[in-house]
Amino acid sequence: FQDADVIIEHETRTAPIHQGYIEPHSGTAMWNPDGTLTLWSSSQGHFNVRDQTARLMDMPVSKVKAIPMEIGGGFGGKTLVYCEPIAAALARQSGRPVKVQMSRTEVFEATGPTSGTHIKVKLGATRDGKFTAAEAHLVYEAGAYPGSPVSPGCQCMMAPYNIPNAWIEGFDVLVNRPKSAAYRAPGVPASAFAMETAIDILCEKLGIDPLQFRLLNSSEEGMRSPTGPVWPKVGFKETVQAAIDHPHHHAPLEGPYRGRGVASGFWRNNTGPSSAVAVVHPDGRVRLTEGSPDIGGTRTSVSQQFAETLGISIDDVNPTVGDTDSVGFTSVTGGSGVTFKTGRAAYEAAQEIKTKMRERAAKTWDCPVEDVEYKDGMVVNTNHPEQQLTFKQIAARQNATGGPITASAGVNPAAPARPSGTHIVDVEVDPDTGKVTILRYTAVQDAGKAIHPSYVEGQIQGGVSQGIGWALNEEYFFNDEGHMVNSSFLDYRMPTSLDLPMLDTVIVEVANPTHPYGVRGVGETPVIPPLAAISNAVYHALGVRYSELPMSPSRVLEGIWSKNGNGKA
């Protein structure tokens, strides 16, 4: 920090909060006469269900079949087994199928919330607004067993910025509370809350517009991130510029107790093994079986990539999520990775179908396969352009030209890309009740390529909604005996549509060069900036900096009373 003209230090705390999915955990198990086990459950990864249950039951994975059911929300909380092994043990003992389902209270108390956190940040910058150094110390609650998401919290909090000198350390702390679990961008909203509110404080001291500061210090391709790796193509600067250019940034905000805040966020994205199987029917339609449970419209986004590769209509693709005996191993639906990794599997399967269709056409025309070109859903003899067959024509004669046309692909693609976003929010605070009202919200995000734009918008709006709940209302309350006292949706306050304005979204597309269609995951980035953006907005509305979340009415009132010298209630 010796080169810094301005140094600020900031400290934040967040409470544990739950993913808040509407469907509780449940699992059904049945033992078959041949000693195999069949499981039915809603999860973010039925291969995980198979593998974890097999391990707990001390049996080979090949003797366990997990069948995925439609899922009523997950957000990271349904990547582990809870009910399935219990149902399996009871079914084996009783000789009958058994279903185990949690109550809502059991969901809150026995399935992981995200970690409570305590974070300290120190930032240094020159007078002209360039970062010189940054330091952070992150303490995350793991619950009763090790394994908080402190690592991604460390990896992502400074990632949007070019910081020449950085020191980040994280601590995974065991406490006598429920074991933490993944929750949408695990660990990162809390660390971004610390970093992005600290930047707001720094910008105020420097007299620099917060968005211009981010533009000046943004990470770019070829730069080294604060945690070490060199950045590939990233779109952070483009999201900041889009926020600067947006009418929201320039709109007047009049009236007392109103404020505007901005914040940015970054998510690392995940990839992993993924599989897809395609079967071409004689009528030209295709059954596409994938291994990723669909929790965000990915059956459609994966099918779109498959159809685009073949040059056929999306209406001719029938997607389904296969059980663990019907498709190859596929890692969990998480980390914003499915459209990237399973889309790549579908792309490779489509390439195999294209090759087989060229072979069938070559056989029909009695010509070398090298002379046959596949283009726009048709095959053409390059030496005799009048010889053409459509996808459906080849499908209709597949048995006569060599048998059924099927294809499969198993991939583990690298470089899932790094999405980022920048948010602007306007709030109004009621000084008598402490209630914070969101007046306007704009979320800008780099999607790489929006395969299904309205689904991308929905993911962004959903992430923002959860971030608003985290910022303003949600937290676990424990009494002096360590019991959770708000384990119901009546007492655990999540936002509803009545608490939110229309959430404006701006999709920026900076293509990911490692994917055939430029895909970057979108699901987790939008939950990262809201905590800090709303906190910064409340500060500019009241002149009170709230460093502990949630900013519930009682906490907001205490801040107002403290500022006015009235003490606390």
Coordinates of C-alpha atoms in Angstrom, one line a residue:
F1 CA 0.0 0.0 0.0
Q2 CA 3.0 2.3 0.0
D3 CA 2.1 3.7 -3.5
A4 CA -1.5 4.5 -2.5
D5 CA -2.6 8.1 -2.0
V6 CA -5.9 6.9 -0.4
I7 CA -6.4 3.8 1.8
I8 CA -9.7 2.6 3.2
E9 CA -10.6 -0.3 5.4
H10 CA -14.0 -1.8 5.6
E11 CA -15.7 -4.7 7.5
T12 CA -18.9 -6.6 6.7
R13 CA -21.0 -9.4 8.2
T14 CA -23.7 -11.5 6.6
A15 CA -26.1 -14.0 8.1
P16 CA -26.8 -17.6 6.9
I17 CA -29.7 -17.7 4.5
H18 CA -31.5 -20.6 2.8
Q19 CA -31.9 -21.3 -0.9
G20 CA -35.7 -21.1 -0.5
Y21 CA -36.8 -23.6 -3.1
I22 CA -40.5 -24.3 -2.9
E23 CA -40.4 -28.1 -3.3
P24 CA -39.1 -29.9 -0.1
H25 CA -36.6 -32.7 -0.4
S26 CA -38.0 -36.1 -1.1
G27 CA -36.9 -39.5 -2.2
T28 CA -38.5 -42.8 -3.2
A29 CA -36.7 -46.2 -3.2
M30 CA -37.5 -49.7 -4.4
W31 CA -35.5 -52.9 -4.3
N32 CA -35.8 -55.2 -7.3
P33 CA -35.8 -59.0 -7.1
D34 CA -32.3 -59.1 -8.7
G35 CA -30.8 -57.1 -5.9
T36 CA -30.7 -53.8 -7.7
L37 CA -32.0 -50.5 -6.3
T38 CA -34.2 -47.9 -8.1
L39 CA -34.4 -44.4 -6.8
W40 CA -36.8 -41.6 -7.8
S41 CA -36.0 -38.0 -6.6
S42 CA -35.7 -34.4 -7.6
S43 CA -32.1 -33.3 -7.6
Q44 CA -29.6 -31.2 -9.4
G45 CA -27.6 -34.3 -10.3
H46 CA -29.1 -37.8 -10.3
F47 CA -25.7 -39.3 -11.0
N48 CA -24.6 -37.8 -7.7
V49 CA -27.7 -39.4 -6.1
R50 CA -26.7 -42.7 -7.5
D51 CA -23.1 -42.5 -6.5
Q52 CA -23.6 -41.1 -3.0
T53 CA -26.4 -43.6 -2.2
A54 CA -24.4 -46.5 -3.5
R55 CA -21.5 -45.5 -1.3
L56 CA -23.7 -45.2 1.8
M57 CA -25.4 -48.5 1.0
D58 CA -22.1 -50.2 0.3
M59 CA -23.0 -51.4 -3.2
P60 CA -21.7 -51.0 -6.7
V61 CA -23.0 -48.0 -8.6
S62 CA -24.0 -50.3 -11.5
K63 CA -26.7 -51.8 -9.2
V64 CA -28.3 -48.4 -8.5
K65 CA -30.5 -46.6 -11.0
A66 CA -31.5 -43.0 -10.2
I67 CA -34.5 -41.7 -12.1
P68 CA -34.7 -37.8 -12.2
M69 CA -38.0 -36.2 -11.5
E70 CA -39.0 -32.6 -12.3
I71 CA -37.5 -30.3 -9.8
G72 CA -39.2 -27.5 -7.9
G73 CA -36.1 -25.4 -7.3
G74 CA -32.6 -26.1 -6.2
F75 CA -30.2 -23.2 -6.4
G76 CA -27.4 -25.4 -5.2
G77 CA -29.3 -27.0 -2.3
K78 CA -30.2 -30.2 -4.1
T79 CA -26.7 -31.4 -5.0
L80 CA -26.5 -33.8 -2.0
V81 CA -28.6 -36.7 -0.8
Y82 CA -30.7 -36.4 2.3
C83 CA -33.8 -38.6 1.9
E84 CA -32.7 -41.1 -0.7
P85 CA -30.4 -43.3 1.4
I86 CA -32.9 -43.4 4.3
A87 CA -35.6 -44.4 1.9
A88 CA -33.3 -47.1 0.4
A89 CA -32.5 -48.5 3.9
L90 CA -36.1 -48.6 4.9
A91 CA -37.2 -50.2 1.6
R92 CA -34.6 -52.9 2.0
Q93 CA -35.7 -53.6 5.6
S94 CA -39.4 -53.6 4.8
G95 CA -39.4 -55.2 1.4
R96 CA -41.7 -52.5 0.1
P97 CA -41.2 -49.3 -1.8
V98 CA -40.6 -46.4 0.6
K99 CA -40.9 -42.6 0.2
V100 CA -39.3 -40.2 2.6
Q101 CA -40.2 -36.5 2.5
M102 CA -39.0 -33.6 4.6
S103 CA -41.3 -31.0 6.2
R104 CA -40.5 -27.4 5.6
T105 CA -39.0 -27.1 9.1
E106 CA -36.8 -30.1 8.4
V107 CA -35.7 -28.5 5.1
F108 CA -34.6 -25.3 7.0
E109 CA -33.0 -27.1 9.9
A110 CA -31.4 -30.0 8.2
T111 CA -30.3 -28.9 4.7
G112 CA -27.6 -26.4 4.3
P113 CA -28.0 -22.7 4.3
T114 CA -25.2 -20.6 2.8
S115 CA -22.5 -19.5 5.3
G116 CA -22.7 -16.6 7.6
T117 CA -19.6 -14.4 7.0
H118 CA -17.3 -11.9 8.5
I119 CA -15.0 -10.1 6.0
K120 CA -12.4 -7.4 6.3
V121 CA -11.2 -5.5 3.2
K122 CA -8.4 -2.9 2.7
L123 CA -8.1 -1.0 -0.5
G124 CA -5.5 1.4 -1.8
A125 CA -5.6 3.7 -4.8
T126 CA -3.9 6.7 -6.4
R127 CA -5.5 10.1 -6.6
D128 CA -6.4 9.5 -10.2
G129 CA -8.4 6.4 -9.3
K130 CA -6.1 3.5 -10.1
F131 CA -5.9 0.5 -7.7
T132 CA -2.5 0.0 -6.1
A133 CA -3.3 -2.8 -3.7
A134 CA -6.0 -4.8 -2.0
E135 CA -6.2 -7.1 1.0
A136 CA -9.0 -9.3 2.2
H137 CA -9.6 -11.6 5.1
L138 CA -12.7 -13.9 4.8
V139 CA -14.2 -15.9 7.7
Y140 CA -17.0 -18.3 6.6
E141 CA -19.2 -20.5 8.8
A142 CA -19.0 -24.1 7.6
G143 CA -21.6 -25.3 10.2
A144 CA -20.9 -28.6 12.1
Y145 CA -18.6 -30.1 9.4
P146 CA -15.9 -28.6 7.2
G147 CA -16.7 -27.3 3.7
S148 CA -17.9 -23.7 3.4
P149 CA -17.7 -21.9 0.1
V150 CA -14.9 -19.6 1.2
S151 CA -12.7 -20.7 -1.7
P152 CA -14.9 -19.2 -4.5
G153 CA -15.5 -16.2 -2.3
C154 CA -11.8 -15.6 -2.3
Q155 CA -11.4 -16.4 -6.0
C156 CA -14.1 -14.1 -7.2
M157 CA -14.3 -11.0 -5.0
M158 CA -11.5 -9.1 -6.7
A159 CA -11.7 -10.8 -10.1
P160 CA -13.4 -8.0 -12.0
Y161 CA -10.4 -5.7 -11.4
N162 CA -6.8 -5.1 -12.4
I163 CA -5.1 -4.9 -9.0
P164 CA -1.3 -5.0 -9.1
N165 CA -0.8 -6.2 -5.5
A166 CA -3.3 -8.4 -3.7
W167 CA -3.5 -10.6 -0.6
I168 CA -6.5 -12.7 0.0
E169 CA -6.9 -15.3 2.8
G170 CA -10.0 -17.4 3.8
F171 CA -10.9 -19.3 6.8
D172 CA -13.4 -22.2 7.0
V173 CA -14.7 -22.2 10.6
L174 CA -16.7 -24.9 12.2
V175 CA -19.7 -23.8 14.4
N176 CA -22.5 -25.6 16.1
R177 CA -25.0 -24.8 13.4
P178 CA -26.5 -26.6 10.3
K179 CA -23.8 -27.6 7.8
S180 CA -23.5 -25.0 5.0
A181 CA -24.3 -26.0 1.4
A182 CA -24.0 -24.5 -2.0
Y183 CA -26.3 -21.6 -2.8
R184 CA -26.3 -19.8 -6.2
A185 CA -22.7 -18.5 -6.8
P186 CA -21.6 -20.2 -3.5
G187 CA -19.7 -17.8 -1.3
V188 CA -19.4 -15.0 -3.7
P189 CA -22.4 -12.6 -3.0
A190 CA -21.0 -12.1 0.6
S191 CA -17.4 -11.4 -0.6
A192 CA -18.7 -9.1 -3.3
F193 CA -20.8 -7.3 -0.7
A194 CA -17.6 -6.5 1.2
M195 CA -15.5 -5.6 -1.9
E196 CA -18.1 -3.6 -3.8
T197 CA -19.2 -1.5 -0.7
A198 CA -15.5 -0.9 0.0
I199 CA -15.1 0.4 -3.6
D200 CA -18.1 2.7 -3.0
I201 CA -16.3 4.2 0.1
L202 CA -13.1 4.5 -1.9
C203 CA -14.8 6.3 -4.8
E204 CA -16.5 8.7 -2.4
K205 CA -13.1 9.6 -0.9
L206 CA -11.5 10.0 -4.4
G207 CA -14.5 12.0 -5.7
I208 CA -14.8 9.6 -8.7
D209 CA -18.0 8.2 -10.2
P210 CA -18.2 4.5 -9.1
L211 CA -18.8 3.2 -12.7
Q212 CA -16.0 5.3 -14.2
F213 CA -13.7 3.9 -11.5
R214 CA -14.7 0.3 -12.5
L215 CA -14.1 1.2 -16.1
L216 CA -10.7 2.5 -15.3
N217 CA -9.7 -0.6 -13.3
S218 CA -11.5 -3.3 -15.2
S219 CA -9.9 -6.7 -15.9
E220 CA -9.2 -7.5 -19.6
E221 CA -7.9 -10.3 -21.7
G222 CA -4.2 -11.0 -21.1
M223 CA -4.2 -9.4 -17.6
R224 CA -3.3 -11.5 -14.5
S225 CA -6.1 -11.8 -12.1
P226 CA -5.6 -11.0 -8.4
T227 CA -5.5 -14.8 -7.6
G228 CA -3.0 -15.6 -10.4
P229 CA -4.4 -16.9 -13.6
V230 CA -4.2 -14.9 -16.8
W231 CA -7.5 -13.8 -18.1
P232 CA -8.9 -15.1 -21.4
K233 CA -11.5 -13.0 -23.2
V234 CA -13.8 -11.4 -20.6
G235 CA -16.6 -8.9 -20.9
F236 CA -16.5 -7.0 -17.7
K237 CA -15.5 -3.7 -19.2
E238 CA -18.4 -4.1 -21.7
T239 CA -20.9 -4.5 -18.9
V240 CA -19.7 -1.4 -17.1
Q241 CA -19.9 0.6 -20.3
A242 CA -23.4 -0.6 -21.0
A243 CA -24.4 0.4 -17.5
I244 CA -22.9 3.9 -18.0
D245 CA -24.8 4.2 -21.3
H246 CA -28.1 3.0 -19.9
P247 CA -30.8 5.6 -19.3
H248 CA -31.1 4.5 -15.7
H249 CA -27.6 5.8 -15.0
H250 CA -28.6 9.3 -16.2
A251 CA -32.2 9.4 -14.9
P252 CA -32.8 12.0 -12.2
L253 CA -33.6 10.6 -8.7
E254 CA -35.5 13.2 -6.7
G255 CA -37.1 13.2 -3.3
P256 CA -35.9 12.7 0.2
Y257 CA -34.6 9.4 1.5
R258 CA -33.8 8.1 -2.0
G259 CA -30.5 6.9 -3.3
R260 CA -28.8 5.1 -6.2
G261 CA -26.2 2.4 -5.9
V262 CA -24.1 0.4 -8.2
A263 CA -22.1 -2.8 -7.9
S264 CA -20.5 -5.4 -10.0
G265 CA -20.0 -9.1 -9.8
F266 CA -18.0 -12.0 -11.3
W267 CA -18.6 -15.8 -11.3
R268 CA -16.0 -18.4 -12.3
N269 CA -18.4 -20.8 -14.0
N270 CA -18.1 -24.6 -13.8
T271 CA -17.8 -27.3 -16.4
G272 CA -17.5 -31.1 -16.0
P273 CA -18.3 -34.4 -17.7
S274 CA -21.5 -34.4 -19.7
S275 CA -23.3 -36.8 -22.0
A276 CA -25.9 -36.7 -24.7
V277 CA -27.6 -39.4 -26.9
A278 CA -29.5 -38.7 -30.1
V279 CA -31.8 -41.0 -31.9
V280 CA -33.1 -40.0 -35.4
H281 CA -36.7 -41.2 -36.0
P282 CA -37.9 -42.2 -39.5
D283 CA -40.1 -39.1 -39.7
G284 CA -37.1 -36.8 -39.2
R285 CA -37.6 -35.9 -35.6
V286 CA -34.9 -36.5 -33.1
R287 CA -35.0 -37.8 -29.5
L288 CA -32.2 -36.0 -27.6
T289 CA -31.5 -37.6 -24.2
E290 CA -29.2 -35.6 -22.0
G291 CA -27.8 -36.2 -18.5
S292 CA -28.3 -32.8 -17.0
P293 CA -31.4 -32.2 -14.8
D294 CA -33.2 -29.1 -16.1
I295 CA -33.6 -26.4 -13.5
G296 CA -33.4 -23.4 -15.8
G297 CA -34.7 -24.2 -19.2
T298 CA -31.6 -26.1 -20.3
R299 CA -33.5 -28.8 -22.2
T300 CA -34.4 -26.0 -24.6
S301 CA -31.0 -24.3 -24.7
V302 CA -29.2 -27.6 -25.3
S303 CA -31.8 -28.6 -28.0
Q304 CA -31.3 -25.3 -29.7
Q305 CA -27.6 -25.9 -30.1
F306 CA -28.3 -29.4 -31.3
A307 CA -30.8 -28.2 -33.9
E308 CA -28.6 -25.3 -35.0
T309 CA -25.7 -27.6 -35.6
L310 CA -27.8 -29.9 -37.8
G311 CA -29.7 -27.0 -39.5
I312 CA -33.1 -28.4 -38.5
S313 CA -36.0 -26.9 -36.7
I314 CA -36.0 -26.8 -32.9
D315 CA -39.6 -28.2 -33.2
D316 CA -38.1 -31.4 -34.6
V317 CA -36.0 -32.1 -31.4
N318 CA -37.7 -33.8 -28.4
P319 CA -35.4 -33.4 -25.4
T320 CA -35.5 -35.5 -22.3
V321 CA -33.4 -36.0 -19.2
G322 CA -32.3 -39.7 -19.0
D323 CA -31.9 -41.8 -16.0
T324 CA -28.5 -43.1 -14.9
D325 CA -28.8 -46.3 -17.1
S326 CA -29.9 -44.4 -20.2
V327 CA -27.1 -41.9 -20.7
G328 CA -23.5 -41.4 -19.8
F329 CA -22.3 -39.9 -16.6
T330 CA -23.1 -36.2 -16.3
S331 CA -21.9 -33.9 -13.5
V332 CA -24.4 -31.8 -11.5
T333 CA -26.5 -29.1 -12.8
G334 CA -24.7 -26.3 -11.1
G335 CA -22.0 -23.7 -11.5
S336 CA -23.9 -22.2 -14.5
G337 CA -22.4 -25.0 -16.6
V338 CA -25.2 -26.9 -18.3
T339 CA -25.8 -24.8 -21.5
F340 CA -22.0 -24.8 -21.9
K341 CA -21.0 -28.4 -21.1
T342 CA -24.2 -30.3 -22.1
G343 CA -24.6 -28.0 -25.1
R344 CA -21.2 -29.1 -26.2
A345 CA -22.1 -32.7 -25.8
A346 CA -25.2 -32.1 -28.0
Y347 CA -23.1 -30.3 -30.5
E348 CA -20.7 -33.2 -30.7
A349 CA -23.5 -35.7 -31.1
A350 CA -25.0 -33.6 -33.9
Q351 CA -21.6 -33.6 -35.6
E352 CA -21.6 -37.4 -35.5
I353 CA -25.1 -37.4 -37.1
K354 CA -23.9 -35.1 -39.8
T355 CA -21.1 -37.5 -40.6
K356 CA -23.5 -40.5 -40.7
M357 CA -25.9 -38.7 -43.0
R358 CA -23.1 -37.9 -45.4
E359 CA -22.1 -41.6 -45.4
R360 CA -25.7 -42.6 -46.2
A361 CA -26.0 -40.1 -49.0
A362 CA -22.7 -41.3 -50.4
K363 CA -24.0 -44.8 -50.4
T364 CA -27.2 -43.7 -52.1
W365 CA -25.4 -41.8 -54.8
D366 CA -22.5 -44.3 -55.1
C367 CA -19.9 -41.7 -54.7
P368 CA -17.0 -41.0 -52.3
V369 CA -18.1 -39.6 -48.9
E370 CA -15.6 -36.8 -49.4
D371 CA -17.8 -35.5 -52.3
V372 CA -20.8 -35.1 -50.0
E373 CA -21.3 -31.9 -48.1
Y374 CA -23.8 -31.4 -45.2
K375 CA -25.2 -27.8 -45.1
D376 CA -28.3 -26.3 -43.7
G377 CA -30.1 -29.5 -43.0
M378 CA -29.3 -31.0 -46.4
V379 CA -26.6 -33.1 -48.0
V380 CA -25.4 -32.2 -51.5
N381 CA -23.1 -34.0 -54.0
T382 CA -20.5 -31.3 -54.6
N383 CA -19.8 -32.8 -58.1
H384 CA -23.5 -33.0 -59.0
P385 CA -25.3 -30.2 -57.1
E386 CA -28.6 -31.4 -58.4
Q387 CA -28.3 -34.5 -56.2
Q388 CA -29.7 -33.3 -52.8
L389 CA -31.4 -35.0 -49.9
T390 CA -33.0 -33.3 -46.9
F391 CA -32.5 -34.4 -43.3
K392 CA -36.0 -35.9 -43.3
Q393 CA -35.4 -37.8 -46.6
I394 CA -32.3 -39.5 -45.3
A395 CA -34.1 -40.2 -41.9
A396 CA -36.9 -41.9 -43.8
R397 CA -34.5 -44.3 -45.6
Q398 CA -32.0 -44.9 -42.8
N399 CA -32.8 -48.6 -42.3
A400 CA -32.4 -49.3 -46.0
T401 CA -29.1 -47.5 -46.2
G402 CA -27.3 -49.1 -43.3
G403 CA -29.6 -49.2 -40.2
P404 CA -30.7 -46.8 -37.5
I405 CA -29.0 -43.4 -37.2
T406 CA -27.9 -42.8 -33.6
A407 CA -25.2 -40.7 -32.0
S408 CA -23.7 -40.1 -28.6
A409 CA -21.1 -37.9 -27.1
G410 CA -19.3 -37.7 -23.8
V411 CA -17.3 -34.5 -23.1
N412 CA -15.5 -32.7 -20.4
P413 CA -14.9 -29.3 -22.0
A414 CA -12.3 -26.9 -20.6
A415 CA -12.5 -23.1 -20.3
P416 CA -16.1 -22.5 -19.4
A417 CA -15.5 -18.7 -19.5
R418 CA -16.0 -16.1 -16.8
P419 CA -19.3 -14.1 -16.8
S420 CA -19.6 -10.8 -15.1
G421 CA -22.3 -8.2 -14.5
T422 CA -22.9 -4.6 -13.3
H423 CA -26.1 -3.5 -11.6
I424 CA -27.8 -0.2 -10.8
V425 CA -30.5 0.2 -8.2
D426 CA -32.7 3.0 -6.9
V427 CA -34.2 2.8 -3.4
E428 CA -36.4 4.7 -1.1
V429 CA -36.2 4.4 2.7
D430 CA -39.1 5.1 5.0
P431 CA -37.5 6.8 8.0
D432 CA -40.4 6.0 10.3
T433 CA -40.6 2.2 9.7
G434 CA -37.1 1.4 8.3
K435 CA -38.6 -0.3 5.2
V436 CA -36.5 -0.2 2.1
T437 CA -38.4 -0.1 -1.2
I438 CA -36.8 -1.0 -4.5
L439 CA -37.9 1.7 -7.0
R440 CA -35.9 0.7 -10.1
Y441 CA -33.4 -2.0 -10.9
T442 CA -31.2 -2.6 -13.9
A443 CA -29.0 -5.6 -14.3
V444 CA -26.4 -5.7 -17.1
Q445 CA -24.7 -9.1 -17.8
D446 CA -22.3 -10.7 -20.3
A447 CA -24.0 -13.9 -21.5
G448 CA -21.4 -14.7 -24.1
K449 CA -24.2 -15.7 -26.4
A450 CA -27.8 -15.6 -25.3
I451 CA -29.0 -18.9 -26.7
H452 CA -32.5 -18.3 -25.5
P453 CA -32.7 -14.6 -24.6
S454 CA -36.0 -14.7 -22.6
Y455 CA -34.6 -17.5 -20.5
V456 CA -31.5 -15.5 -19.9
E457 CA -33.6 -12.6 -18.8
G458 CA -35.5 -14.9 -16.5
Q459 CA -32.3 -16.2 -14.9
I460 CA -31.0 -12.6 -14.4
Q461 CA -34.3 -11.5 -12.8
G462 CA -34.5 -14.6 -10.6
G463 CA -30.9 -14.0 -9.3
V464 CA -31.6 -10.3 -8.6
S465 CA -34.8 -11.2 -6.7
Q466 CA -32.8 -13.6 -4.5
G467 CA -30.1 -11.0 -4.0
I468 CA -32.7 -8.5 -2.9
G469 CA -34.0 -10.9 -0.3
W470 CA -30.5 -11.5 1.0
A471 CA -29.9 -7.8 1.2
L472 CA -33.1 -6.7 2.9
N473 CA -34.9 -9.6 4.7
E474 CA -33.5 -13.1 4.9
E475 CA -31.6 -14.6 7.7
Y476 CA -31.5 -17.6 10.1
F477 CA -32.6 -16.6 13.7
F478 CA -31.4 -18.8 16.5
N479 CA -32.5 -18.6 20.1
D480 CA -30.1 -18.9 23.1
E481 CA -30.4 -22.7 23.0
G482 CA -29.3 -22.9 19.4
H483 CA -32.7 -23.6 17.9
M484 CA -33.8 -22.0 14.7
V485 CA -37.0 -20.0 15.4
N486 CA -38.0 -18.9 11.9
S487 CA -38.1 -22.2 10.1
S488 CA -41.2 -21.5 8.0
F489 CA -42.0 -19.4 4.9
L490 CA -44.2 -17.3 7.2
D491 CA -41.3 -16.3 9.5
Y492 CA -38.4 -16.6 7.0
R493 CA -39.1 -13.6 4.9
M494 CA -38.4 -14.0 1.2
P495 CA -39.4 -11.3 -1.4
T496 CA -42.6 -11.8 -3.4
S497 CA -43.7 -10.2 -6.6
L498 CA -45.4 -7.5 -4.4
D499 CA -41.9 -6.5 -3.1
L500 CA -40.3 -6.0 -6.4
P501 CA -40.5 -3.6 -9.4
M502 CA -40.1 -4.7 -13.0
L503 CA -36.4 -5.8 -13.2
D504 CA -34.8 -4.4 -16.3
T505 CA -32.1 -6.6 -17.9
V506 CA -29.5 -5.8 -20.5
I507 CA -27.7 -8.7 -22.2
V508 CA -24.2 -8.0 -23.3
E509 CA -22.7 -10.6 -25.7
V510 CA -18.9 -11.0 -25.6
A511 CA -18.5 -14.4 -27.1
N512 CA -16.6 -17.2 -25.3
P513 CA -14.0 -18.3 -27.9
T514 CA -13.8 -21.9 -26.4
H515 CA -17.4 -22.7 -27.2
P516 CA -18.8 -23.2 -30.7
Y517 CA -21.6 -20.8 -30.1
G518 CA -19.8 -18.5 -27.6
V519 CA -21.8 -19.6 -24.5
R520 CA -21.0 -18.3 -21.0
G521 CA -23.2 -19.5 -18.1
V522 CA -25.7 -17.0 -16.8
G523 CA -27.4 -18.4 -13.8
E524 CA -25.2 -17.4 -10.9
T525 CA -23.7 -14.0 -11.8
P526 CA -27.0 -12.0 -11.2
V527 CA -27.2 -12.9 -7.5
I528 CA -23.8 -11.4 -6.8
P529 CA -24.1 -7.6 -7.2
P530 CA -27.5 -6.9 -5.5
L531 CA -26.2 -7.1 -1.9
A532 CA -23.7 -4.3 -2.4
A533 CA -25.7 -2.3 -4.9
I534 CA -28.6 -2.0 -2.5
S535 CA -26.4 -1.3 0.5
N536 CA -24.7 1.5 -1.5
A537 CA -28.1 2.9 -2.5
V538 CA -29.3 2.9 1.1
Y539 CA -26.1 4.7 2.1
H540 CA -26.7 7.4 -0.5
A541 CA -30.3 7.7 0.6
L542 CA -29.6 8.0 4.3
G543 CA -26.0 8.8 4.8
V544 CA -25.7 5.7 6.9
R545 CA -23.4 2.8 5.9
Y546 CA -24.9 -0.6 6.8
S547 CA -22.1 -3.2 6.9
E548 CA -24.3 -6.0 8.2
L549 CA -27.0 -7.8 6.3
P550 CA -29.9 -8.1 6.1
M551 CA -30.9 -4.4 6.2
S552 CA -34.1 -5.3 7.9
P553 CA -36.4 -2.5 9.1
S554 CA -35.2 -2.8 12.7
R555 CA -31.6 -2.6 11.6
V556 CA -32.2 0.4 9.3
L557 CA -34.1 2.2 12.1
E558 CA -31.2 1.6 14.5
G559 CA -28.8 3.1 12.0
I560 CA -31.1 6.2 11.6
W561 CA -31.5 6.6 15.3
S562 CA -27.7 6.3 15.9
K563 CA -27.0 8.9 13.2
N564 CA -29.5 11.3 14.8
G565 CA -28.1 10.7 18.2
N566 CA -31.4 9.1 19.5
G567 CA -29.8 5.9 20.6
K568 CA -31.6 2.5 19.9
A569 CA -35.1 1.4 20.6

